[in-house]
XYZ file of C-alpha atoms in Angstrom:
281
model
C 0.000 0.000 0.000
C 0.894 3.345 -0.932
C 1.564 5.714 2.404
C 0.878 9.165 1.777
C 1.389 10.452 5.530
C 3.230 8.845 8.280
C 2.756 9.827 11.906
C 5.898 7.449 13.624
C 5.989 7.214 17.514
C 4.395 10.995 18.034
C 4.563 11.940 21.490
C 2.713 15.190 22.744
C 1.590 16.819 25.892
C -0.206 19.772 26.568
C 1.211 23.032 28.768
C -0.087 22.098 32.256
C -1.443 18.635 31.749
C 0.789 15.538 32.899
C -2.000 13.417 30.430
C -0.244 12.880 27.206
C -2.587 13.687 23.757
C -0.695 11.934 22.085
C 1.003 8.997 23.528
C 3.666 7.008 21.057
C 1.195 7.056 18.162
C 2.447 5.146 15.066
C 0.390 5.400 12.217
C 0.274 5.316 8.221
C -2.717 7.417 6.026
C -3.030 5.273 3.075
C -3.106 7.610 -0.073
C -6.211 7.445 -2.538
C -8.473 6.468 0.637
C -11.357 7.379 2.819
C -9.904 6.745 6.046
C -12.526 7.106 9.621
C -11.203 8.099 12.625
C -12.547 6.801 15.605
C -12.445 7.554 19.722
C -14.049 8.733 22.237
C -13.767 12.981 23.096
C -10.270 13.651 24.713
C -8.376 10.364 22.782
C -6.247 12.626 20.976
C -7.840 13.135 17.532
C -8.253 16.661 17.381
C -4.302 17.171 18.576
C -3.797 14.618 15.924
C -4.999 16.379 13.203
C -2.994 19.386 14.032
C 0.251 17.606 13.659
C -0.520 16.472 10.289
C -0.732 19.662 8.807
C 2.094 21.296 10.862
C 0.340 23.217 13.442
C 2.045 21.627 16.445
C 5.031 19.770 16.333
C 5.709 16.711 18.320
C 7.817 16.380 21.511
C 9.164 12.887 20.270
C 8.794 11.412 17.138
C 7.996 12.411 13.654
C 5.771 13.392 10.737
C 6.355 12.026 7.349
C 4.443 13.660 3.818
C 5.655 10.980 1.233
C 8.959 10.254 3.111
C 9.891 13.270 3.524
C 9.795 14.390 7.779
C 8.355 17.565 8.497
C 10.857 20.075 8.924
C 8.465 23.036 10.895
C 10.277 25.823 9.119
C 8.195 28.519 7.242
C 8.801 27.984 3.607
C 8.381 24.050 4.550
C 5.231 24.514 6.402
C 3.257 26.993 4.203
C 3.656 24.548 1.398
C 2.398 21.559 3.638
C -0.321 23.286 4.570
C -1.551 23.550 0.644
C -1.331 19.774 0.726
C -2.991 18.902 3.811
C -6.143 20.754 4.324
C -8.049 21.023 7.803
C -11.391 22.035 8.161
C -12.244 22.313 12.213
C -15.533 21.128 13.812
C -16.738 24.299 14.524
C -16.098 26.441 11.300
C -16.218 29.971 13.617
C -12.549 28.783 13.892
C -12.124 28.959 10.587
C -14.461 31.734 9.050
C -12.318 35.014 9.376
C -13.506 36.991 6.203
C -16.256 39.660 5.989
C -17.606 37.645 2.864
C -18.155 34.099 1.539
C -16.196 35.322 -1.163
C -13.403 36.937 0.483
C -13.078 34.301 3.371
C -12.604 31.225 0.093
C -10.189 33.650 -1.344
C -7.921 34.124 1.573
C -6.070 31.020 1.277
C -4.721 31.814 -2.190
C -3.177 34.999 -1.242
C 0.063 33.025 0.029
C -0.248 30.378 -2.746
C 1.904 32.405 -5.359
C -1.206 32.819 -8.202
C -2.060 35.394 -10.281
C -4.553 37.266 -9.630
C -6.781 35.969 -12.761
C -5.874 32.120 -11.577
C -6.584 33.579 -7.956
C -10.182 34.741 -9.454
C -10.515 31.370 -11.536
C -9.959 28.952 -8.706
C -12.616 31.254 -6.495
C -15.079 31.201 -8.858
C -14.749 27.793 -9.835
C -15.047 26.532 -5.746
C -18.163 28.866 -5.204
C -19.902 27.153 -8.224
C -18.686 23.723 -7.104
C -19.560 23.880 -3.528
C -23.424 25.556 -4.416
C -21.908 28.981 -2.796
C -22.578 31.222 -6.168
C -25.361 32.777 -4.775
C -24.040 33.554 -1.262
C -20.876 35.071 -2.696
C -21.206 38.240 -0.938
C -23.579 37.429 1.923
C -21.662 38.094 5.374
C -20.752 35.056 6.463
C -22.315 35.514 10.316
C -25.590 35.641 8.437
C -24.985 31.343 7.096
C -26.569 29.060 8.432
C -24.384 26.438 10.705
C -24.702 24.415 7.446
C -23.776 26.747 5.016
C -21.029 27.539 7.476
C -19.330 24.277 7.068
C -19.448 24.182 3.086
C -17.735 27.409 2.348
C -14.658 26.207 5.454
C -14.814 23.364 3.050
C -14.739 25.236 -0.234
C -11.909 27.693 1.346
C -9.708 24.521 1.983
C -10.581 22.886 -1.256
C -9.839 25.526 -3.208
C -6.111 25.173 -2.355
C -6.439 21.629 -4.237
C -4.918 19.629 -1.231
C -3.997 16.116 -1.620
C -5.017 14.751 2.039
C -8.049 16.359 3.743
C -8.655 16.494 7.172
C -12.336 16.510 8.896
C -12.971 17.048 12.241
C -16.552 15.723 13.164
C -17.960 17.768 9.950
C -21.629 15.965 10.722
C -21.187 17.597 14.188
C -24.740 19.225 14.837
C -26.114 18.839 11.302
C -29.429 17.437 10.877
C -30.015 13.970 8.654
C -30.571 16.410 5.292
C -27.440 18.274 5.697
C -25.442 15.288 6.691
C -26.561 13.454 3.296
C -25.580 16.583 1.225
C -22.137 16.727 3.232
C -21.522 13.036 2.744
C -22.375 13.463 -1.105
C -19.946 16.463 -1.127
C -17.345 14.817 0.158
C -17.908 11.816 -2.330
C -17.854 14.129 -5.168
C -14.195 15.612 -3.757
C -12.990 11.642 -3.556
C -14.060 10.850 -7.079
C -13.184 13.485 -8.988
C -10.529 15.301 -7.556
C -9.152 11.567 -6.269
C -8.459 13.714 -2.542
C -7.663 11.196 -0.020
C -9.877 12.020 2.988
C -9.524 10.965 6.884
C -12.383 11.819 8.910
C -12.806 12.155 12.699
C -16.385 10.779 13.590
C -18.245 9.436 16.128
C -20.380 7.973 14.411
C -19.651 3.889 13.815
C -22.670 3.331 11.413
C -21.247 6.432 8.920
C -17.739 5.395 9.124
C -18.921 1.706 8.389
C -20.722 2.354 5.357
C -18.233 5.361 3.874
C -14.637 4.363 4.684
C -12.492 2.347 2.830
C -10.184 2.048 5.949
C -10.455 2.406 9.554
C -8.245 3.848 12.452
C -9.820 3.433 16.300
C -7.663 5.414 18.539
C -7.736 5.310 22.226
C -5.664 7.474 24.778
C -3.715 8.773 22.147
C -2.870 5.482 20.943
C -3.505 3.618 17.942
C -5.906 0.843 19.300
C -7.096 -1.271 15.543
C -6.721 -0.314 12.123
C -7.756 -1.416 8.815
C -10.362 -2.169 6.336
C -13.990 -1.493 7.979
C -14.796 -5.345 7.867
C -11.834 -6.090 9.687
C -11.831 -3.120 12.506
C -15.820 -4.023 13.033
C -15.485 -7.883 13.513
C -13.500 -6.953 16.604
C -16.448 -7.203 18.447
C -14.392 -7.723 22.197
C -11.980 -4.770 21.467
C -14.483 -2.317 20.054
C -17.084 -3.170 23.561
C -14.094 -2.874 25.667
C -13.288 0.470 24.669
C -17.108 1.245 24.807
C -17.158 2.005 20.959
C -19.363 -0.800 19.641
C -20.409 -1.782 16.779
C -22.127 -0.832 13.342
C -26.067 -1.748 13.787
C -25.647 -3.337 10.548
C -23.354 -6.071 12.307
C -26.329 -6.525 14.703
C -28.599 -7.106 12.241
C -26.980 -9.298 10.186
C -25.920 -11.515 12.575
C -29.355 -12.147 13.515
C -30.290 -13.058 10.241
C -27.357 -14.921 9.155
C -28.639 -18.071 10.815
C -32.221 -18.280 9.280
C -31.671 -16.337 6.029
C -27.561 -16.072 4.679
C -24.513 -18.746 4.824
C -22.604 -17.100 7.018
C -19.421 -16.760 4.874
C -21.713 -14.185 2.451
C -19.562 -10.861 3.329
C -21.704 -8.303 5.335
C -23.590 -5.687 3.696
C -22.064 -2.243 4.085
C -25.699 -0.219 3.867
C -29.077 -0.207 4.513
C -29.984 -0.885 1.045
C -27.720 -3.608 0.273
C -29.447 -5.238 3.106
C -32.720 -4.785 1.816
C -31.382 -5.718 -1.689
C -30.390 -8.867 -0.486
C -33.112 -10.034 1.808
C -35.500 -9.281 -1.252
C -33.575 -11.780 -3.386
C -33.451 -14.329 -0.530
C -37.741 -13.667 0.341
C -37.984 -14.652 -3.624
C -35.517 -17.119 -4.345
């Protein structure tokens, strides 16, 4: 497997705790993926995040983009920060423009464009991201929704490689989480962005990942493809995680209805796909 970011042994503490965030975490983003993140609140994912795009550096151990360690000085860092885009949980931490316009554009005034590229790649992410006709509403007046897509659109429109979410379902109803999910399909698709994604939420992570990190006091507790990390049934209770509902209901049907070495559905409506075909057959 191809490793796009490598987090090796990271140790880090924060000023007055004697807790560790991050405690010897070894870990490997595979490129090209949707990658979850899993924990519980205060595991370290958050702190995490901000060591893979440069914002803190570790006490002990090191950061690796393709190979190459992190090196924390300016040049270095501005250019790392193209390639690995955050967007925070709560997007007031990230919304410092007057304008939806203006707030998208500020990341490209250190990227070295023109200013007709500059204006291109603006116009291009407002149309993308459904933001043409907020362009110059103040951005206290969004909606928490609306909020999120244009911290999204103002990462994006730096073209990152790896993009970082931190709980971006956070306080969204079902309809916005759908559209954000879609979104963020689109952006894996087409623009082939690998994505990790802090989540708490096992059922979303089952169906959309394509691989699976569980951390737990700032360690790296499973990893790996979401059949895999989910059959760990023992590890996932003992760290008071559980599992997918999907592996609940399957399991009670597998006796009566499936063999069970028929791989588990990954979605509601393979499920109901498949229990249709088995009702007829």
């Amino acid at each position: 497997m191809d490793w796009l970011l490598e987090i090796e042994d990271v140790c880090y503490t924060y000023p007055g705790s004697e807790t560790p965030a991050l405690n010897g975490l070894t870990m490997r983003v595979p490129r090209g993926k949707r990658c979850a993140l899993l924990g519980h609140n205060g595991c370290g994912k958050s702190t995490l995040f901000l060591h893979m795009n440069g914002i803190y550096a570790p006490e002990r151990g090191v950061v690796k983009w393709k190979g190459e360690a992190f090196s924390y000085r300016r040049t270095f860092l501005s250019q790392i920060r193209q390639k690995v885009g955050l967007v925070f949980q709560d997007p007031e931490q990230q919304l410092i423009a007057s304008t939806v316009v203006e707030d998208i554009s500020y990341g490209l005034c250190s990227a070295g464009l023109s200013d007709d590229e500059a204006k291109r790649k603006v116009e291009q992410a407002l149309v993308r991201f459904g933001l043409e006709h907020f362009r110059e509403r103040p951005v206290h007046h969004l909606s928490l929704g609306q909020k999120k897509r244009v911290a999204l659109a103002g990462v994006m429109v730096l073209e990152p490689e790896l993009l970082l979410l931190d709980e971006p379902t956070a306080y969204l109803d079902r309809l916005h989480t759908r559209l954000l999910m879609k979104e963020l399909e689109r952006i894996h698709r087409e623009e082939g962005t690998t994505i990790v994604m802090a989540t708490h939420d096992i059922d979303l992570a089952y169906e959309w990942a394509d691989w699976v990190f569980v951390i737990e006091d700032g360690r790296l507790a499973l990893e790996g493809a979401p059949n895999e990390v989910f059959a760990r049934r023992d590890v996932l209770e003992g760290l008071q995680l559980g599992v997918p509902l999907l592996f609940d209901v399957w399991e009670a049907l597998v006796p009566s209805f499936f063999p069970e070495t028929e791989a588990r559905p990954r979605n509601v409506a393979d499920l109901k796909e498949r229990l249709a075909r088995c009702l007829v057959d």
